Short mmCIF file of C-alpha atoms in Angstrom, two decimals:
data_model
loop_
_atom_site.label_atom_id
_atom_site.label_comp_id
_atom_site.label_asym_id
_atom_site.label_seq_id
_atom_site.Cartn_x
_atom_site.Cartn_y
_atom_site.Cartn_z
CA UNK R 18 26.05 10.04 -34.52
CA UNK R 19 24.37 6.78 -34.26
CA UNK R 20 21.78 4.83 -33.15
CA UNK R 21 21.88 1.09 -32.75
CA UNK R 22 18.99 -1.23 -31.37
CA UNK R 23 18.80 -4.25 -29.44
CA UNK R 24 21.85 -4.75 -27.70
CA UNK R 25 20.66 -8.04 -25.41
CA UNK R 26 22.83 -8.34 -22.29
CA UNK R 27 22.52 -11.08 -19.16
CA UNK R 28 21.07 -8.71 -16.62
CA UNK R 29 24.42 -9.26 -14.80
CA UNK R 30 26.39 -8.33 -17.16
CA UNK R 31 29.72 -5.68 -16.27
CA UNK R 32 29.96 -2.44 -16.89
CA UNK R 33 32.38 -2.53 -19.94
CA UNK R 34 30.26 -4.92 -21.72
CA UNK R 35 28.01 -2.75 -23.25
CA UNK R 36 31.20 -1.38 -25.05
CA UNK R 37 32.30 -4.64 -26.18
CA UNK R 38 28.68 -5.22 -27.50
CA UNK R 39 29.03 -1.79 -29.51
CA UNK R 40 31.93 -2.90 -31.12
CA UNK R 41 31.40 -6.51 -32.03
CA UNK R 42 28.32 -4.81 -33.58
CA UNK R 43 29.39 -1.89 -35.24
CA UNK R 44 33.13 -4.14 -36.07
CA UNK R 45 35.18 -1.14 -35.24
CA UNK R 46 37.70 -0.75 -32.61
CA UNK R 47 38.26 0.88 -28.90
CA UNK R 48 39.67 3.72 -30.62
CA UNK R 49 37.68 4.44 -33.22
CA UNK R 50 34.51 4.91 -30.36
CA UNK R 51 34.19 8.08 -29.19
CA UNK R 52 31.23 7.53 -26.52
CA UNK R 53 28.16 6.38 -25.73
CA UNK R 54 24.99 6.97 -24.22
CA UNK R 55 21.83 5.19 -23.16
CA UNK R 56 18.88 6.13 -24.55
CA UNK R 57 16.99 3.05 -23.82
CA UNK R 58 17.41 0.02 -21.47
CA UNK R 59 14.69 -2.61 -21.13
CA UNK R 60 14.43 -6.32 -19.61
CA UNK R 61 13.36 -9.29 -21.81
CA UNK R 62 12.10 -12.08 -18.66
CA UNK R 63 10.31 -14.78 -21.71
CA UNK R 64 13.33 -16.86 -20.23
CA UNK R 65 13.31 -16.39 -16.80
CA UNK R 66 17.04 -18.78 -16.63
CA UNK R 67 18.84 -16.28 -18.75
CA UNK R 68 16.63 -13.17 -17.96
CA UNK R 69 18.43 -10.03 -19.67
CA UNK R 70 18.74 -6.00 -20.89
CA UNK R 71 17.86 -4.62 -23.70
CA UNK R 72 19.86 -1.53 -24.93
CA UNK R 73 19.41 1.02 -27.70
CA UNK R 74 22.37 3.27 -27.16
CA UNK R 75 23.91 6.38 -28.91
CA UNK R 76 27.35 5.88 -30.54
CA UNK R 77 29.45 8.96 -31.22
CA UNK R 78 32.61 6.84 -33.68
CA UNK R 79 35.89 9.10 -35.03
CA UNK R 80 34.12 8.18 -38.81
CA UNK R 81 30.91 7.26 -38.50
CA UNK R 82 30.06 7.25 -43.22
CA UNK R 83 31.67 3.67 -43.72
CA UNK R 84 30.13 2.66 -40.48
CA UNK R 85 27.15 3.93 -40.89
CA UNK R 86 27.53 2.63 -44.78
CA UNK R 87 28.77 -0.87 -43.39
CA UNK R 88 25.41 -1.60 -41.54
CA UNK R 89 23.06 -0.65 -43.80
CA UNK R 90 21.21 -4.07 -43.75
CA UNK R 91 21.08 -3.48 -40.33
CA UNK R 92 18.06 -3.02 -38.89
CA UNK R 93 19.20 -1.97 -35.66
CA UNK R 94 21.87 0.59 -37.02
CA UNK R 95 20.80 3.83 -38.10
CA UNK R 96 21.20 7.18 -38.31
CA UNK R 97 19.79 9.09 -34.24
CA UNK R 98 16.95 10.61 -34.29
CA UNK R 99 16.69 14.47 -33.01
CA UNK R 100 14.44 14.51 -30.42
CA UNK R 101 14.75 17.82 -29.82
CA UNK R 102 11.22 19.85 -29.44
CA UNK R 103 10.66 22.65 -31.44
CA UNK R 104 8.33 25.61 -30.45
CA UNK R 105 5.87 26.25 -33.56
CA UNK R 106 4.70 29.78 -32.06
CA UNK R 107 6.06 32.74 -29.95
CA UNK R 108 4.06 35.55 -28.59
CA UNK R 109 6.14 38.67 -30.06
CA UNK R 110 7.61 41.28 -27.23
CA UNK R 111 4.50 43.86 -27.04
CA UNK R 112 1.71 40.70 -27.85
CA UNK R 113 -1.66 42.19 -26.76
CA UNK R 114 -4.07 39.42 -27.77
CA UNK R 115 -6.21 37.79 -25.52
CA UNK R 116 -4.76 35.28 -22.62
CA UNK R 117 -5.70 32.16 -23.40
CA UNK R 118 -7.62 29.92 -20.99
CA UNK R 119 -6.92 26.55 -19.67
CA UNK R 120 -9.76 24.79 -17.79
CA UNK R 121 -7.38 21.73 -15.27
CA UNK R 122 -4.34 21.55 -13.62
CA UNK R 123 -3.84 18.11 -14.57
CA UNK R 124 -0.99 16.08 -16.94
CA UNK R 125 -2.82 17.75 -20.11
CA UNK R 126 -3.92 20.84 -18.54
CA UNK R 127 -0.53 21.40 -16.92
CA UNK R 128 1.86 21.18 -20.30
CA UNK R 129 -0.74 23.13 -22.08
CA UNK R 130 0.10 25.74 -19.65
CA UNK R 131 3.68 25.65 -19.78
CA UNK R 132 3.75 25.11 -22.85
CA UNK R 133 1.75 28.56 -24.27
CA UNK R 134 4.25 30.18 -21.41
CA UNK R 135 6.91 29.07 -22.75
CA UNK R 136 6.01 30.37 -26.11
CA UNK R 137 4.97 34.26 -24.34
CA UNK R 138 0.99 34.10 -24.18
CA UNK R 139 1.03 34.11 -20.44
CA UNK R 140 -1.95 31.86 -19.82
CA UNK R 141 -4.46 31.59 -16.80
CA UNK R 142 -4.96 27.93 -14.88
CA UNK R 143 -8.47 27.23 -13.68
CA UNK R 144 -8.73 24.37 -11.80
CA UNK R 145 -11.62 23.32 -9.48
CA UNK R 146 -9.42 21.94 -6.67
CA UNK R 147 -6.90 23.15 -4.73
CA UNK R 148 -2.71 23.36 -5.47
CA UNK R 149 -1.19 20.08 -4.60
CA UNK R 150 0.12 20.77 -0.94
CA UNK R 151 -3.51 21.12 0.12
CA UNK R 152 -5.43 18.47 -1.67
CA UNK R 153 -3.08 16.03 -0.26
CA UNK R 154 -4.31 16.74 2.84
CA UNK R 155 -8.16 16.26 1.75
CA UNK R 156 -6.97 13.46 -0.06
CA UNK R 157 -6.39 12.05 2.74
CA UNK R 158 -9.10 12.67 4.65
CA UNK R 159 -11.13 10.55 2.83
CA UNK R 160 -8.70 7.50 3.25
CA UNK R 161 -8.13 8.25 6.54
CA UNK R 162 -11.09 9.30 8.53
CA UNK R 163 -13.77 8.58 5.89
CA UNK R 164 -14.33 11.76 5.04
CA UNK R 165 -14.87 13.42 1.27
CA UNK R 166 -14.10 16.19 -0.75
CA UNK R 167 -16.01 16.93 -3.58
CA UNK R 168 -13.97 19.38 -4.75
CA UNK R 169 -10.47 18.14 -3.62
CA UNK R 170 -9.65 14.12 -3.72
CA UNK R 171 -8.16 11.87 -6.14
CA UNK R 172 -9.57 12.77 -9.06
CA UNK R 173 -9.98 17.03 -9.03
CA UNK R 174 -6.81 19.69 -7.63
CA UNK R 175 -3.74 20.25 -8.53
CA UNK R 176 -1.73 17.40 -10.54
CA UNK R 177 -4.84 15.63 -11.86
CA UNK R 178 -5.98 11.74 -11.21
CA UNK R 179 -2.41 11.12 -12.08
CA UNK R 180 -0.90 11.97 -9.23
CA UNK R 181 -2.14 9.66 -7.07
CA UNK R 182 -1.11 6.44 -9.45
CA UNK R 183 2.30 4.89 -10.19
CA UNK R 184 3.16 7.75 -12.27
CA UNK R 185 4.18 5.53 -15.53
CA UNK R 186 5.44 7.79 -17.95
CA UNK R 187 5.26 5.14 -20.57
CA UNK R 188 2.31 5.30 -23.69
CA UNK R 189 2.08 3.05 -26.82
CA UNK R 190 0.46 6.39 -28.79
CA UNK R 191 2.35 7.27 -32.28
CA UNK R 192 4.75 9.89 -31.50
CA UNK R 193 6.46 10.94 -34.72
CA UNK R 194 7.41 14.46 -32.81
CA UNK R 195 8.48 12.72 -30.75
CA UNK R 196 6.77 15.08 -28.15
CA UNK R 197 6.41 12.07 -25.07
CA UNK R 198 10.75 13.63 -24.73
CA UNK R 199 9.76 16.96 -24.45
CA UNK R 200 7.31 15.74 -21.49
CA UNK R 201 10.07 13.39 -20.27
CA UNK R 202 13.11 16.41 -20.10
CA UNK R 203 10.38 18.92 -18.48
CA UNK R 204 9.64 16.82 -15.60
CA UNK R 205 14.07 15.91 -14.95
CA UNK R 206 13.95 19.38 -15.46
CA UNK R 207 11.10 19.46 -11.99
CA UNK R 208 12.63 17.44 -9.39
CA UNK R 209 12.39 14.01 -11.98
CA UNK R 210 15.11 11.05 -11.68
CA UNK R 211 17.23 11.42 -14.81
CA UNK R 212 16.38 7.70 -15.38
CA UNK R 213 13.36 8.57 -16.41
CA UNK R 214 14.83 9.65 -19.63
CA UNK R 215 16.01 5.98 -20.19
CA UNK R 216 13.97 3.46 -19.17
CA UNK R 217 11.59 2.07 -21.25
CA UNK R 218 8.36 2.06 -18.61
CA UNK R 219 9.62 4.76 -16.57
CA UNK R 220 7.58 5.95 -13.61
CA UNK R 221 7.65 8.38 -10.21
CA UNK R 222 5.37 8.09 -8.34
CA UNK R 223 3.01 10.17 -6.12
CA UNK R 224 5.37 12.02 -2.91
CA UNK R 225 8.05 12.60 -6.73
CA UNK R 226 4.82 14.26 -8.44
CA UNK R 227 4.11 16.34 -5.67
CA UNK R 228 7.21 17.83 -6.14
CA UNK R 229 7.26 18.32 -9.84
CA UNK R 230 3.80 19.63 -10.05
CA UNK R 231 4.55 22.14 -7.61
CA UNK R 232 7.83 22.79 -9.57
CA UNK R 233 5.98 23.53 -12.92
CA UNK R 234 3.90 25.52 -11.31
CA UNK R 235 6.80 27.93 -9.92
CA UNK R 236 8.25 27.92 -13.61
CA UNK R 237 4.66 28.88 -15.27
CA UNK R 238 3.84 31.76 -13.21
CA UNK R 239 7.68 33.04 -13.47
CA UNK R 240 7.28 33.00 -17.33
CA UNK R 241 4.27 35.22 -16.83
CA UNK R 242 0.99 32.04 -16.35
CA UNK R 243 -1.39 32.48 -13.70
CA UNK R 244 -3.23 30.26 -11.73
CA UNK R 245 -6.45 30.27 -10.02
CA UNK R 246 -7.33 27.29 -7.78
CA UNK R 247 -10.93 26.25 -6.37
CA UNK R 248 -12.14 28.11 -9.51
CA UNK R 249 -14.91 25.18 -11.01
CA UNK R 250 -16.42 26.13 -13.85
CA UNK R 251 -19.96 26.32 -13.56
CA UNK R 252 -21.26 27.41 -16.97
CA UNK R 253 -20.73 28.88 -19.85
CA UNK R 254 -22.13 31.57 -22.34
CA UNK R 255 -21.61 30.55 -26.08
CA UNK R 256 -22.50 33.68 -28.40
CA UNK R 257 -24.46 31.98 -32.11
CA UNK R 258 -24.13 34.10 -35.03
CA UNK R 259 -26.59 34.56 -37.34
CA UNK R 260 -25.48 31.98 -39.57
CA UNK R 261 -25.56 29.02 -36.89
CA UNK R 262 -22.02 28.64 -35.68
CA UNK R 263 -21.31 29.23 -32.00
CA UNK R 264 -18.41 30.59 -29.91
CA UNK R 265 -17.65 30.54 -26.65
CA UNK R 266 -17.70 34.14 -25.20
CA UNK R 267 -17.59 33.63 -21.39
CA UNK R 268 -16.76 31.33 -18.41
CA UNK R 269 -18.89 31.26 -15.29
CA UNK R 270 -17.40 30.55 -11.66
CA UNK R 271 -19.04 28.64 -8.94
CA UNK R 272 -17.84 31.59 -6.59
CA UNK R 273 -20.27 33.96 -8.48
CA UNK R 274 -17.54 35.90 -10.86
CA UNK R 275 -17.36 35.41 -15.02
CA UNK R 276 -14.44 35.85 -17.33
CA UNK R 277 -14.87 37.02 -21.00
CA UNK R 278 -12.27 34.81 -22.79
CA UNK R 279 -10.71 33.83 -25.39
CA UNK R 280 -9.07 30.55 -26.45
CA UNK R 281 -10.31 28.37 -23.71
CA UNK R 282 -8.62 24.95 -23.49
CA UNK R 283 -10.41 22.56 -22.25
CA UNK R 284 -8.71 19.92 -19.59
CA UNK R 285 -11.47 18.77 -17.24
CA UNK R 286 -10.08 15.08 -16.86
CA UNK R 287 -12.21 11.91 -17.37
CA UNK R 288 -14.48 12.52 -13.37
CA UNK R 289 -15.99 15.73 -14.13
CA UNK R 290 -19.20 14.54 -14.52
CA UNK R 291 -20.91 17.70 -13.65
CA UNK R 292 -19.06 19.28 -16.73
CA UNK R 293 -19.80 16.95 -18.65
CA UNK R 294 -23.34 17.95 -17.73
CA UNK R 295 -23.09 21.52 -18.71
CA UNK R 296 -21.61 21.05 -21.74
CA UNK R 297 -24.22 19.17 -22.69
CA UNK R 298 -26.59 21.29 -22.19
CA UNK R 299 -25.59 23.93 -23.64
CA UNK R 300 -25.65 22.54 -26.64
CA UNK R 301 -21.71 21.35 -27.06
CA UNK R 302 -20.99 18.47 -28.47
CA UNK R 303 -20.17 15.49 -27.02
CA UNK R 304 -20.49 11.50 -28.01
CA UNK R 305 -20.68 8.58 -25.92
CA UNK R 306 -17.52 5.99 -26.34
CA UNK R 307 -16.21 2.88 -24.70
CA UNK R 308 -14.77 2.76 -21.07
CA UNK R 309 -14.02 -0.17 -19.09
CA UNK R 310 -15.62 -1.47 -15.62
CA UNK R 311 -14.11 -4.02 -13.44
CA UNK R 312 -11.86 -4.60 -9.26
CA UNK R 313 -9.03 -4.32 -8.13
CA UNK R 314 -6.99 -7.45 -7.63
CA UNK R 315 -3.48 -7.44 -5.00
CA UNK R 316 -1.22 -10.61 -4.46
CA UNK R 317 1.95 -10.47 -3.08
CA UNK R 318 4.79 -8.73 -4.82
CA UNK R 319 6.88 -11.82 -3.83
CA UNK R 320 4.56 -13.96 -5.82
CA UNK R 321 4.41 -11.61 -9.31
CA UNK R 322 8.26 -11.43 -8.25
CA UNK R 323 8.81 -15.34 -8.39
CA UNK R 324 6.32 -15.89 -11.20
CA UNK R 325 7.55 -13.22 -13.29
CA UNK R 326 11.50 -13.43 -12.76
CA UNK R 327 12.39 -16.71 -11.34
CA UNK R 328 15.62 -17.23 -9.36
CA UNK R 329 16.18 -13.18 -10.69
CA UNK R 330 13.56 -11.81 -8.23
CA UNK R 331 14.83 -9.61 -6.31
CA UNK R 332 17.53 -8.63 -8.10
CA UNK R 333 18.08 -4.59 -7.68
CA UNK R 334 18.31 -3.59 -11.53
CA UNK R 335 14.81 -5.55 -12.45
CA UNK R 336 12.66 -3.85 -9.65
CA UNK R 337 9.46 -5.03 -8.65
CA UNK R 338 7.48 -7.37 -11.26
CA UNK R 339 5.00 -5.97 -13.88
CA UNK R 340 2.83 -8.08 -15.60
CA UNK R 341 -0.18 -7.21 -18.89
CA UNK R 342 -2.73 -9.31 -19.39
CA UNK R 343 -5.68 -10.06 -21.50
CA UNK R 344 -8.28 -12.68 -22.21
CA UNK R 345 -11.61 -12.65 -24.95
CA UNK R 346 -13.66 -14.26 -23.08
CA UNK R 347 -16.60 -16.90 -25.05
CA UNK R 348 -19.14 -14.71 -23.75
CA UNK R 349 -17.60 -11.91 -26.11
CA UNK R 350 -16.53 -9.97 -23.85
CA UNK R 351 -12.44 -9.11 -23.02
CA UNK R 352 -11.00 -8.48 -19.98
CA UNK R 353 -7.68 -7.48 -19.28
CA UNK R 354 -5.37 -5.43 -16.53
CA UNK R 355 -5.04 -1.67 -16.34
CA UNK R 356 -2.84 -0.11 -15.16
CA UNK R 357 -0.92 -2.27 -12.66
CA UNK R 358 1.17 -1.11 -9.57
CA UNK R 359 3.76 -3.31 -8.84
CA UNK R 360 4.10 -2.95 -4.66
CA UNK R 361 1.63 -0.09 -4.58
CA UNK R 362 -1.60 0.11 -3.13
CA UNK R 363 -5.65 -0.24 -3.48
CA UNK R 364 -7.28 3.58 -3.27
CA UNK R 365 -10.58 5.07 -2.83
CA UNK R 366 -11.45 6.76 -5.56
CA UNK R 367 -14.64 8.38 -5.25
CA UNK R 368 -15.24 12.02 -5.93
CA UNK R 369 -18.86 12.21 -5.87
CA UNK R 370 -20.73 11.02 -1.72
CA UNK R 371 -21.66 8.32 -1.72
CA UNK R 372 -20.54 6.16 -3.76
CA UNK R 373 -16.92 3.53 -4.08
CA UNK R 374 -14.30 3.95 -6.26
CA UNK R 375 -11.37 2.43 -6.89
CA UNK R 376 -7.28 3.16 -8.11
CA UNK R 377 -4.19 1.76 -8.38
CA UNK R 378 -1.25 3.74 -6.55
CA UNK R 379 2.29 3.14 -5.91
CA UNK R 380 5.76 5.09 -4.84
CA UNK R 381 8.73 5.61 -6.49
CA UNK R 382 10.48 2.71 -4.48
CA UNK R 383 7.47 0.30 -5.09
CA UNK R 384 7.94 -1.25 -2.05
CA UNK R 385 4.79 -1.97 -0.37
CA UNK R 386 3.79 -5.40 0.20
CA UNK R 387 0.81 -6.18 -2.40
CA UNK R 388 0.86 -5.97 -5.93
CA UNK R 389 -2.15 -4.49 -7.71
CA UNK R 390 -4.04 -3.74 -10.99
CA UNK R 391 -7.53 -3.17 -12.41
CA UNK R 392 -9.20 -6.66 -14.19
CA UNK R 393 -11.60 -4.81 -15.78
CA UNK R 394 -14.60 -5.46 -18.85
CA UNK R 395 -14.30 -4.34 -21.84
CA UNK R 396 -17.87 -2.23 -22.49
CA UNK R 397 -19.22 0.14 -25.94
CA UNK R 398 -22.18 1.93 -26.01
CA UNK R 399 -23.22 0.72 -28.80
CA UNK R 400 -24.43 -2.63 -26.37
CA UNK R 401 -24.30 -1.30 -22.78
CA UNK R 402 -25.82 1.89 -22.79
CA UNK R 403 -27.17 3.30 -26.04
CA UNK R 404 -29.60 6.31 -26.36
CA UNK R 405 -27.95 9.57 -25.02
CA UNK R 406 -24.38 11.08 -25.01
CA UNK R 407 -23.82 10.71 -21.01
CA UNK R 408 -25.55 7.02 -19.96
CA UNK R 409 -21.93 5.62 -19.15
CA UNK R 410 -22.23 8.69 -16.88
CA UNK R 411 -25.04 6.76 -14.95
CA UNK R 412 -23.64 3.67 -15.71
CA UNK R 413 -20.77 4.28 -13.73
CA UNK R 414 -22.30 6.22 -11.21
CA UNK R 415 -24.85 2.58 -10.64
CA UNK R 416 -22.30 0.80 -10.04
CA UNK R 417 -20.40 2.85 -8.07
CA UNK R 418 -23.32 3.46 -5.32
CA UNK R 419 -23.90 -0.67 -4.97
CA UNK R 420 -20.57 -0.52 -3.90
CA UNK R 421 -21.11 2.70 -1.83
CA UNK R 422 -23.74 0.60 0.31
CA UNK R 423 -22.74 -3.05 -0.34
CA UNK R 424 -19.75 -1.82 1.02
CA UNK R 425 -21.51 -0.17 4.38
CA UNK R 426 -22.63 3.34 3.25
CA UNK R 427 -18.46 4.18 5.19
CA UNK R 428 -16.80 4.61 1.51
CA UNK R 429 -15.15 0.95 2.50
CA UNK R 430 -15.25 -0.70 -0.20
CA UNK R 431 -16.86 -4.37 -0.94
CA UNK R 432 -14.09 -7.17 -1.14
CA UNK R 433 -14.30 -11.16 -1.70
CA UNK R 434 -11.26 -13.92 -2.20
CA UNK R 435 -10.49 -15.11 -5.63
CA UNK R 436 -11.51 -18.26 -4.50
CA UNK R 437 -14.48 -16.95 -3.75
CA UNK R 438 -16.03 -14.99 -6.65
CA UNK R 439 -15.01 -18.10 -8.37
CA UNK R 440 -17.35 -20.29 -6.71
CA UNK R 441 -19.62 -17.81 -6.46
CA UNK R 442 -19.98 -17.81 -2.75
CA UNK R 443 -19.32 -14.52 -0.04
CA UNK R 444 -16.23 -14.63 1.67
CA UNK R 445 -16.43 -14.57 5.16
CA UNK R 446 -13.16 -14.18 6.06
CA UNK R 447 -9.54 -12.92 4.38
CA UNK R 448 -6.52 -15.60 3.81
CA UNK R 449 -2.86 -14.48 3.11
CA UNK R 450 -3.06 -11.33 1.40
CA UNK R 451 -4.43 -8.49 3.31
CA UNK R 452 -5.71 -6.13 1.40
CA UNK R 453 -4.25 -2.55 1.03
CA UNK R 454 -7.80 -0.20 0.55
CA UNK R 455 -8.22 2.30 3.43
CA UNK R 456 -10.74 3.02 4.49
CA UNK R 457 -11.28 -0.16 4.66
CA UNK R 458 -12.75 -3.29 3.14
CA UNK R 459 -16.21 -5.66 3.58
CA UNK R 460 -16.15 -9.10 2.71
CA UNK R 461 -19.32 -9.32 0.31
CA UNK R 462 -20.06 -11.05 -2.62
CA UNK R 463 -18.76 -8.39 -5.31
CA UNK R 464 -21.35 -10.06 -8.03
CA UNK R 465 -23.66 -7.80 -6.54
CA UNK R 466 -22.20 -3.84 -7.63
CA UNK R 467 -21.20 -5.94 -11.00
CA UNK R 468 -22.89 -6.24 -14.68
CA UNK R 469 -23.33 -9.95 -14.69
CA UNK R 470 -21.74 -9.93 -17.17
CA UNK R 471 -18.91 -8.98 -16.37
CA UNK R 472 -19.11 -11.14 -13.51
CA UNK R 473 -18.97 -14.04 -16.06
CA UNK R 474 -16.22 -12.12 -18.23
CA UNK R 475 -13.98 -11.97 -15.29
CA UNK R 476 -13.66 -15.90 -13.75
CA UNK R 477 -13.39 -17.23 -17.14
CA UNK R 478 -9.84 -14.66 -17.29
CA UNK R 479 -9.32 -14.89 -14.39
CA UNK R 480 -8.91 -18.94 -14.47
CA UNK R 481 -6.77 -18.46 -18.00
CA UNK R 482 -4.86 -15.10 -15.89
CA UNK R 483 -4.02 -18.28 -13.78
CA UNK R 484 -2.33 -20.43 -16.90
CA UNK R 485 -0.67 -17.50 -18.10
CA UNK R 486 1.67 -16.36 -14.12
CA UNK R 487 1.29 -19.88 -12.19
CA UNK R 488 -0.49 -18.89 -9.07
CA UNK R 489 -2.45 -15.60 -10.29
CA UNK R 490 -5.51 -17.56 -9.32
CA UNK R 491 -4.95 -18.77 -6.10
CA UNK R 492 -7.69 -18.23 -4.39
CA UNK R 493 -6.58 -15.87 -1.41
CA UNK R 494 -5.73 -13.48 -3.69
CA UNK R 495 -8.49 -10.13 -2.90
CA UNK R 496 -10.52 -8.49 -5.45
CA UNK R 497 -11.94 -4.76 -4.46
CA UNK R 498 -14.61 -2.87 -6.10
CA UNK R 499 -15.57 -1.18 -7.83
CA UNK R 500 -12.79 -0.09 -10.86
CA UNK R 501 -15.26 1.77 -12.97
CA UNK R 502 -13.09 5.53 -13.42
CA UNK R 503 -10.26 3.83 -16.22
CA UNK R 504 -11.43 6.55 -19.03
CA UNK R 505 -14.21 9.02 -20.11
CA UNK R 506 -16.70 7.90 -20.94
CA UNK R 507 -17.80 10.75 -23.25
CA UNK R 508 -15.62 12.10 -26.54
CA UNK R 509 -15.82 16.52 -26.29
CA UNK R 510 -14.90 15.77 -29.80
CA UNK R 511 -13.21 18.06 -32.09
CA UNK R 512 -11.82 18.70 -35.60
CA UNK R 513 -8.46 19.20 -37.12
CA UNK R 514 -8.31 22.25 -35.81
CA UNK R 515 -8.69 21.27 -32.04
CA UNK R 516 -11.32 22.79 -31.81
CA UNK R 517 -15.06 21.58 -30.76
CA UNK R 518 -16.73 20.38 -33.68
CA UNK R 519 -19.51 22.84 -33.42
CA UNK R 520 -18.49 26.03 -30.61
CA UNK R 521 -15.21 27.99 -31.88
CA UNK R 522 -13.09 28.95 -29.15
CA UNK R 523 -13.56 25.43 -26.79
CA UNK R 524 -10.68 23.72 -27.10
CA UNK R 525 -10.90 19.57 -26.06
CA UNK R 526 -8.04 17.87 -24.69
CA UNK R 527 -6.30 14.84 -22.72
CA UNK R 528 -8.46 12.48 -20.65
CA UNK R 529 -11.48 13.82 -20.02
CA UNK R 530 -12.29 14.84 -23.25
CA UNK R 531 -11.46 11.46 -24.71
CA UNK R 532 -8.37 11.56 -26.36
CA UNK R 533 -5.79 10.44 -23.96
CA UNK R 534 -5.41 7.65 -21.44
CA UNK R 535 -2.85 8.45 -18.65
CA UNK R 536 -0.01 10.78 -17.78
CA UNK R 537 2.42 10.53 -21.21
CA UNK R 538 0.01 10.50 -23.77
CA UNK R 539 -2.24 13.54 -21.31
CA UNK R 540 0.84 15.69 -21.20
CA UNK R 541 1.52 14.71 -24.70
CA UNK R 542 -1.97 15.71 -25.70
CA UNK R 543 -1.63 19.24 -23.53
CA UNK R 544 1.03 20.21 -26.17
CA UNK R 545 -0.70 19.36 -29.53
CA UNK R 546 -3.31 21.46 -28.48
CA UNK R 547 -1.16 24.31 -27.01
CA UNK R 548 0.34 24.99 -30.14
CA UNK R 549 -2.90 24.26 -31.22
CA UNK R 550 -4.37 27.64 -29.28
CA UNK R 551 -0.46 29.32 -30.45
CA UNK R 552 -1.33 29.16 -33.53
CA UNK R 553 -4.37 30.41 -33.18
CA UNK R 554 -3.56 33.65 -31.64
CA UNK R 555 -1.47 34.77 -33.80
CA UNK R 556 -3.48 33.86 -36.93
CA UNK R 557 -5.85 36.43 -35.62
CA UNK R 558 -3.97 39.37 -34.52
CA UNK R 559 -2.02 39.00 -38.17
CA UNK R 560 -5.89 39.26 -39.28
CA UNK R 561 -6.08 42.75 -36.49
CA UNK R 562 -3.55 44.20 -37.99
CA UNK R 563 -4.12 43.71 -41.67
CA UNK R 564 -7.49 45.24 -40.86
CA UNK R 565 -6.17 48.01 -38.60
CA UNK R 566 -4.22 48.97 -42.23
CA UNK R 567 -7.01 48.03 -44.83
#
């Protein structure tokens, strides 16, 4: 089979045009072309008057060899890559070794658990929050009634933070083994639309993610895995050998229970601040890492559609328009759009009382009134919070507390019209853009709840973004603060064996450990860590057999 990439056709092309383009590219007759399947579809909207679909297709021919030889200089014609997944290990049928433990049931923990279950190791998956349906009720409690459950919210519970997001399923990570394909395939098995396998920028949305997470839990349990919800890891016991080496031995929970453990995958997510503090207190190696701070910006989706797609705005195959923006400022800061949600809403994303944090969310349809995106400023430990690996958490908390106070102390968020923000004056009335954040917003001056360097950089960048997307700097656009949970402020550093640098048996993984950013990359990291755990479990079993025989 051959793969052809970069096949471009007008968005209004008839269905048969793709087959014609394939034959023309390969210089074959209709009889030579047995079949084709679309491997990927994107769109090129750089010229709004001539938007094109860009296809990658897998082609079956009657006689492939001469065509491949004829096209040897065409870099867009190659053998189709093998994207199938092959398990690196399988537990023997009589496996009686330790059951691996996965802490966290977000995308990383979910896929670590799924992979370990598929390999026959019967994992135990722990999560501090609730099952996804109950968690959804608690999350709506904050949005509708300003009632926060610190253990069950946007950040904590089955499905992780990605459940209440746009459900984006693409990433820029290097993936030579096509592990992302394994992730998407499992999602389709769990009920995701098959189009996520071919769209260049697939997404799912919250409602679909809920049912998929439930389906994948059922798969894990059918394979012998076990879930334990409302189990927050409150402490760990580490055994230190005479040579100074350390190994994780026990987990303790807020329920008062303890659990002796073998390998533990730590996939707690970027907001498990209490867990980071506990790990630091127990001597697990952590280091500060960069993250970003800013706000959410909202425009009517129709504005973005027209700016990006011109006369093609509203075309059903294009959907709601997205954007990606970046600007390097005079104060040596970089401002960029983050987690852009077409046709979505801004949501309350705090997990701690007395603090306000925002995020963006979309449903699969992306048909809400507004587009929203984070507009955030990159910060780094050496420059902005030196001296302690957990200083970034303190920085996040400080500005979240300020946002809570400035927002009125009831989980309403501080908000400001873009024109007022640029002019340095508080907003007193909304314009044509209605903010979507619930439980509500309080108009104010966002400079009161952001670092000065962030405000300065954003004021410069928003004007620059208006030159890239006409109308982006419209004075009625709404800014809602604060966006602080862009990524984990710490890294639980691991070695090439995927274990903590100084605590054997602990496998840091995913966003919380600083090794992923987004649903797909977190899930891929979960697969990699699960493979490392499986190899180590088999190696331990073989070592025990060798000792017994000796």
